[in-house]
Every structure is written in structure tokens, then in C-alpha cells.
XYZ file of C-alpha atoms in Angstrom:
394
model
C -87.807 143.671 90.618
C -89.940 146.696 89.409
C -90.959 144.986 86.188
C -94.224 146.379 84.685
C -93.749 149.741 86.638
C -94.004 152.188 84.373
C -92.504 155.686 85.332
C -92.700 158.928 83.289
C -89.750 161.327 84.236
C -90.165 164.921 83.130
C -86.955 166.050 84.828
C -83.460 167.298 84.133
C -80.109 167.264 85.692
C -79.515 164.789 88.331
C -81.557 164.405 91.293
C -84.524 162.894 90.179
C -83.540 161.576 86.521
C -81.021 159.515 89.122
C -84.192 158.242 91.103
C -85.463 157.228 87.661
C -82.220 155.757 86.733
C -82.291 153.395 90.018
C -86.001 152.274 89.061
C -84.683 151.591 85.789
C -81.750 149.445 86.652
C -84.289 147.497 88.885
C -86.756 146.828 85.809
C -88.683 149.537 85.450
C -90.091 150.904 82.154
C -88.770 154.735 82.460
C -89.785 157.032 79.670
C -87.985 160.214 80.069
C -89.845 163.424 78.334
C -87.135 165.943 77.155
C -87.844 169.283 75.386
C -86.484 169.755 72.267
C -83.272 170.829 73.452
C -82.877 167.914 75.707
C -82.059 167.424 79.354
C -78.869 170.073 79.908
C -76.937 167.335 81.600
C -76.687 165.850 77.825
C -74.292 168.876 77.365
C -72.284 168.154 80.763
C -68.607 168.461 79.310
C -69.690 171.550 76.891
C -70.501 173.564 79.741
C -66.979 172.853 81.303
C -65.142 173.309 78.154
C -64.340 169.792 77.340
C -64.112 168.099 73.937
C -65.133 164.330 75.506
C -67.427 162.149 73.337
C -68.791 160.468 75.946
C -70.784 161.527 78.864
C -70.553 159.037 81.815
C -72.520 161.685 84.242
C -75.566 161.581 81.923
C -75.308 158.133 81.042
C -75.127 156.919 84.662
C -78.657 158.552 85.721
C -80.232 157.809 82.400
C -79.382 154.380 81.271
C -82.031 151.964 80.173
C -84.637 154.695 79.798
C -86.591 155.720 76.604
C -86.519 159.514 75.793
C -89.363 161.173 73.801
C -89.265 164.367 73.280
C -92.477 166.757 73.695
C -92.422 170.494 73.760
C -95.076 171.195 76.657
C -95.490 174.975 75.637
C -97.653 173.629 73.124
C -101.185 171.977 73.065
C -100.088 168.801 71.599
C -97.045 168.339 73.824
C -99.194 169.121 77.085
C -101.584 166.488 75.581
C -99.108 163.670 74.934
C -97.794 164.489 78.455
C -101.132 163.852 79.782
C -101.764 160.471 77.670
C -98.599 159.320 78.899
C -99.155 160.106 82.521
C -102.663 158.339 82.033
C -100.745 155.227 81.264
C -98.245 155.338 84.182
C -97.591 154.274 87.357
C -95.423 156.831 88.640
C -94.836 160.604 87.658
C -91.825 161.804 88.688
C -90.696 165.678 88.213
C -88.288 168.156 89.302
C -89.975 171.068 87.316
C -90.702 173.932 89.658
C -94.586 173.970 90.564
C -95.889 177.005 89.192
C -94.435 175.662 85.458
C -96.067 172.413 85.908
C -99.423 174.560 86.869
C -98.994 176.670 83.862
C -98.568 173.253 81.696
C -101.566 171.690 83.227
C -99.058 168.977 84.505
C -99.523 169.736 88.334
C -100.596 167.019 90.541
C -104.525 167.977 90.543
C -104.478 167.869 86.735
C -102.742 164.815 86.499
C -104.543 162.753 89.549
C -108.312 163.567 87.523
C -106.762 161.587 84.417
C -105.134 159.163 86.572
C -106.334 158.573 90.178
C -103.873 155.926 90.451
C -100.768 157.889 89.433
C -97.884 158.098 92.323
C -96.589 161.680 91.514
C -93.542 162.438 92.957
C -92.366 165.928 93.151
C -88.766 166.696 94.102
C -87.810 170.374 94.268
C -85.165 172.383 96.031
C -86.762 173.546 99.000
C -90.308 171.649 99.015
C -93.732 172.719 97.872
C -94.643 175.118 100.691
C -93.219 178.162 101.934
C -91.787 181.437 100.330
C -88.984 179.375 98.702
C -91.222 176.763 97.329
C -90.481 177.930 93.685
C -87.076 179.070 94.028
C -84.722 177.052 92.074
C -82.148 174.787 93.750
C -79.288 172.823 92.836
C -77.514 170.543 95.567
C -74.587 172.809 95.912
C -77.099 175.170 97.090
C -80.126 173.677 98.709
C -78.624 170.521 99.764
C -74.945 171.266 100.575
C -75.433 175.065 101.563
C -78.902 176.111 102.965
C -78.979 172.546 104.897
C -75.612 173.136 106.353
C -74.194 169.791 105.396
C -71.078 172.112 103.701
C -70.490 173.974 107.102
C -70.472 171.217 109.136
C -68.248 169.283 106.753
C -65.554 171.956 106.426
C -62.909 172.231 109.305
C -63.354 175.532 111.840
C -62.220 178.319 109.870
C -61.831 177.086 106.603
C -63.643 178.986 103.858
C -66.669 177.412 102.228
C -66.010 175.154 99.154
C -68.367 172.952 96.918
C -69.618 169.392 97.305
C -68.610 167.188 94.497
C -70.574 166.918 91.474
C -74.508 165.426 91.873
C -73.386 164.084 95.474
C -76.190 165.562 97.138
C -78.400 164.887 94.424
C -77.603 161.174 94.467
C -78.334 161.281 98.170
C -81.806 163.022 97.585
C -82.328 160.243 94.780
C -82.484 157.456 97.296
C -84.857 159.433 99.731
C -86.878 159.742 96.485
C -86.829 155.979 95.645
C -87.856 155.119 98.739
C -90.785 157.739 99.090
C -91.936 156.378 95.809
C -91.724 152.571 96.614
C -93.950 153.490 99.898
C -96.396 154.935 98.105
C -96.744 152.106 95.792
C -97.092 150.035 98.982
C -99.725 152.040 100.160
C -101.823 151.689 96.757
C -101.984 148.251 96.861
C -104.038 148.637 100.156
C -106.001 152.148 98.936
C -106.280 151.371 95.086
C -105.455 155.265 94.490
C -102.098 157.205 94.390
C -100.902 159.786 96.059
C -98.654 162.995 95.866
C -94.850 162.310 97.280
C -92.549 165.314 98.236
C -88.974 165.027 98.213
C -86.282 168.096 98.430
C -82.754 168.883 98.269
C -83.045 170.649 101.495
C -85.083 168.107 103.613
C -82.952 165.547 102.343
C -79.738 167.408 103.242
C -81.047 168.018 106.849
C -81.662 163.908 107.330
C -78.364 163.488 105.857
C -76.898 165.516 108.736
C -79.474 164.119 111.116
C -77.313 162.966 114.145
C -75.369 166.709 114.500
C -79.039 168.081 113.938
C -80.383 166.040 116.913
C -77.671 167.515 118.927
C -78.114 170.963 117.536
C -82.149 170.471 117.990
C -81.879 168.968 121.729
C -78.954 171.029 123.289
C -78.891 174.333 121.100
C -75.086 173.878 120.078
C -72.912 171.518 118.209
C -69.093 170.700 117.963
C -67.234 171.750 114.964
C -64.999 169.754 112.866
C -61.448 170.143 113.989
C -58.118 169.443 112.567
C -56.675 166.269 113.657
C -54.532 167.426 116.626
C -57.875 169.132 117.994
C -60.207 166.209 117.433
C -62.877 165.787 119.999
C -62.024 162.362 119.723
C -58.595 161.737 118.763
C -58.630 157.812 118.535
C -61.269 158.354 115.628
C -58.612 160.159 113.064
C -56.279 159.772 110.170
C -52.621 158.837 110.429
C -50.111 158.108 107.786
C -47.748 155.144 107.652
C -44.326 155.111 106.657
C -44.847 154.752 103.146
C -47.260 157.782 102.978
C -50.531 156.034 102.966
C -53.126 157.379 104.961
C -55.629 154.984 107.452
C -58.556 156.065 108.634
C -59.309 154.851 112.059
C -62.475 154.640 114.001
C -63.337 153.417 117.519
C -66.600 151.707 119.176
C -68.407 153.300 122.362
C -66.668 152.857 125.353
C -62.759 152.436 126.072
C -62.355 148.720 124.596
C -60.611 150.003 121.849
C -58.029 151.806 123.578
C -55.918 148.928 124.546
C -56.059 147.133 121.384
C -55.041 150.196 119.382
C -52.077 150.718 121.927
C -50.948 147.179 121.382
C -51.527 147.140 117.267
C -49.142 150.503 116.816
C -46.441 148.856 119.198
C -47.073 150.964 122.250
C -48.892 149.092 124.782
C -47.264 151.179 127.500
C -49.904 154.051 127.012
C -52.530 152.147 128.333
C -50.544 152.605 131.801
C -49.752 156.174 130.786
C -52.175 158.604 133.390
C -52.429 161.251 130.800
C -54.689 158.755 128.687
C -56.056 156.917 131.276
C -59.761 157.855 130.312
C -61.820 159.153 127.428
C -61.994 162.470 129.251
C -57.863 162.763 129.731
C -57.465 161.093 126.208
C -59.458 164.353 124.905
C -57.807 166.955 127.204
C -54.389 165.470 125.945
C -55.691 164.786 122.245
C -52.770 167.135 120.707
C -49.938 164.924 122.428
C -51.793 161.671 121.949
C -52.266 161.935 118.211
C -48.467 163.243 117.878
C -47.535 159.510 120.070
C -49.470 157.757 117.356
C -48.319 159.523 114.230
C -44.828 158.385 115.333
C -46.202 154.972 115.874
C -47.678 154.765 112.613
C -45.022 156.528 110.974
C -42.665 153.483 112.232
C -45.156 150.984 110.275
C -45.701 150.185 106.562
C -49.100 150.072 105.274
C -49.167 146.271 104.781
C -47.954 145.948 108.672
C -50.452 148.860 110.074
C -53.233 146.782 108.175
C -52.158 143.719 109.501
C -52.100 144.907 113.329
C -55.312 146.749 113.156
C -57.214 143.639 111.805
C -55.443 141.363 114.299
C -57.167 143.775 117.116
C -60.340 143.656 115.108
C -60.270 147.004 114.801
C -62.444 149.108 112.572
C -60.312 151.318 109.736
C -59.962 151.796 106.323
C -57.883 153.096 103.996
C -57.939 156.870 102.827
C -58.607 156.582 98.978
C -59.363 158.225 95.706
C -61.713 157.066 93.061
C -58.585 155.914 90.966
C -57.666 153.941 94.119
C -61.397 152.437 94.293
C -60.893 151.122 90.843
C -58.400 148.783 91.601
C -60.054 147.875 94.967
C -60.881 144.093 95.040
C -63.309 144.422 97.793
C -65.628 147.390 95.572
C -65.494 144.763 93.026
C -66.485 142.177 95.361
C -68.987 144.372 96.911
C -70.722 145.094 93.080
C -69.488 148.565 93.156
C -68.963 148.826 89.405
C -71.174 147.350 86.535
C -70.773 146.900 82.803
C -73.118 149.391 80.950
C -74.384 148.669 77.179
C -72.912 151.653 75.281
C -75.338 150.944 72.323
C -72.831 149.803 70.072
C -72.645 146.115 70.763
C -69.738 146.467 73.723
C -70.112 147.735 77.193
C -67.922 150.097 79.500
C -67.794 150.260 83.427
C -69.619 152.589 85.527
C -71.014 152.681 89.139
C -73.769 150.073 90.041
C -76.914 151.190 91.820
C -77.046 151.496 95.894
C -78.719 147.853 96.181
C -77.701 144.354 95.288
C -80.349 141.627 94.665
C -78.688 138.428 94.675
C -80.013 136.125 91.611
C -82.206 138.708 90.086
C -81.148 141.292 87.337
C -80.507 144.409 88.911
C -78.163 146.744 86.605
C -78.433 148.320 83.280
C -81.119 147.360 81.040
C -79.544 149.334 78.090
C -77.624 152.620 77.404
C -78.751 155.986 77.793
C -81.303 156.697 75.268
C -80.562 159.423 72.342
C -82.563 162.527 72.553
C -86.184 161.778 71.472
C -85.345 158.301 70.012
C -88.414 156.833 71.353
C -90.845 159.498 70.844
C -92.798 157.559 67.947
C -92.838 154.228 69.493
C -93.792 154.993 73.085
C -96.786 156.970 71.516
C -97.765 154.335 69.374
C -98.129 152.123 72.451
C -100.557 154.145 74.088
C -102.347 154.016 71.073
C -101.551 157.413 69.174
C -101.991 157.615 65.546
C -99.431 158.426 62.901
C -100.962 161.557 62.204
C -101.091 162.638 66.190
C -97.499 161.471 66.601
C -96.640 163.646 63.336
C -98.364 166.396 65.058
C -96.639 166.218 68.261
C -93.266 165.883 66.445
C -93.700 168.795 64.144
C -94.615 171.002 67.585
C -91.243 169.893 69.099
């Protein structure tokens, strides 16, 4: 879908490389500019004291790209980066604004050499305000500061961290959407623009339903334990064989009778304690106890069949290990075989969308550090001497 779109990525870690990685899966030519030391994510397992030979975290966000090593602290490195930007459709970076300005790779400088360039800046906190140059990882900017963690943790629980890259990858999705919107605009105007995304703003949007309530009413219910849930039917219940089920209900009260029937307790429909949504909430602890007993009398397969017969919304509670063997995850295209660069493949998470009939998966392995420096610079007309100067400077 994105064939002939050239993306220059000057970025590290996950959020911005993840966005470029999605575009690489979709056919874009993504050139990853790295420092001589490389993207720190190349050393992810070293950081946690592991000697794993492979690095699936780096591979996920960088498969199918080409790696060019440039030291943008040098004149030769900066000139090469500008030359690549001149040849590009998109320049994507998560380098902090002050550093970009010092290197002459800020939006104004690159717009001057390529007016059609879509320049996307992904930061922790945005391009304006007192914290514009503050470093921001997803645990800090997305999870902690944006309130995502606070409303996720049950009331009274101590703070705990988000899983690796979760907020980053949500921001990757927002960034791809923003870039494609700007590309569409360029079809009409003929000129590029500055595009801005941030972990903070994406985090606020990710909890947008709750934030809308907070902004409108000035208060928000906390996340509570199972027996204290605001909606006791939208809950988790354990079956006799120790499997957990996530049960959800649609708006209104139509699902209440179906749930009662599914768990073998149709008598609950006539129980005056549960005659309305308000009463079910007031007697929520009691209702959860009753449903715990009812689900606990059923094996998972029995509960699943009964809930499906009632056309109810539910799902199994699964770990990533469980998900690997889930046939529906495979059918939905959640996993994809990724080239390993040695003639084989290995399974990895797929990109976030499917385009039936089109090639929308990995184009190749994650590149070695600087693997394509010479070939990429030769493509834009640099001589062997110029390439040698850049290589020596790096």
C-alpha cells in the first residue's frame, strides 16, 4: 500500500521506530539513521542482564528497514542526513527539539531543502510548554503522567509499571494515522507540514472516555475489586476447572436475564434485590458471590457454550502463552512469519491491520547496524569519496 513512499527515521527505542515499522510492513522504504553506537534497543536484553542471542523487541519495530550509520554531531553526518531528507516523503524523529535544532535537522531547516516533506516529531510531552524538552518514556509520560496507570490500578493499590512498549505502540498507531493524514493533505496542497504526536497526548486520548467524564462532571469513579464493581455483571468469574472468564454486558438490561439463564439461575430474574440496574449495583457484592458459585459449578467448556447460546459478550482471560495457541488469534492474523536474514523465519506479532489480497507483512529482517550506509547514500548520488568521508566521521 505504501510502495514508493520513502521514510527517513531518526529515532530510538520504540514509539517512533514502531510507527516506521508499521509503514515498512505496508511497503514503505524506511531508512533508519542510527548513531555509531546504534539504537539503544539493540542492547535491550543486555540492559536486563540476559544473554539472549535474538532480540525480538528490536526486531518487531525494525524489520524490513535499512540501517544507515551517521554521526549527526559532525558536518559530514549532518550533510548526509539533510541529503536523505531531501529525497524523502516523510522524516520521522523522536530526538528532542533542542538537539534537532543544534544539528540543523529541525522542521524549519528541512522544510527549506524539501518543501514537500512531512516532518513528524514524536516526543514525550509535545513541542510547546515548559516540559517540551523533557525526556519521556512511555512509563513516565503515557502511563504515569497521563493518568492511564492511576485509573487502571484498583483503588488503594500502589503504582506499578506498564508492560514493555505498550504506551509506545499505542502512540505508534497515532503517529502512523497522523502521517497518512498529512500525506493525503499534501495531495491537495502540494506541500508538506509539521506533524506532532506525543506520549502524553496519546495517553490522554487512550483514556478518553474516562477523561470526558472527568472534564464534564469533575469527578470519576475509581477502578474497584470484583465485589465492589460499579457494574457487577461486567466482571470476571472463575469456572470449576480454574479458568477465568471476562463477562461484559450491553447497554440496558436485556443481558441480565440471559446471564441468569446461562449460569443456571433463571430464578434470579425474579429476585427483588436484582430487579433493576440500580438494585443490582446496591447489592453488587451479594450478586457477585451468587454468580461466583454459579460459574464455579460449571467447567469452562460448559460456561462457554451457555454464554454463546445466550449471544452474550465474553472472552477467556488469557496470558501471552495462552494466546500463542488460540486458533482465533491465528485466524485474525495476529502473528506473522518474519525473515531472519539467514533463509528462515520466526513468528512475531503482526502489524495492527490486515489488507486482504495485499502483501502487508514483513519485507525483511531487522537490519544490522549500518548495513546499508554505502548503498543508500549511493542511491542519492553520493560519490565513493563522500561515502568514505561519512563513514570515517562515524
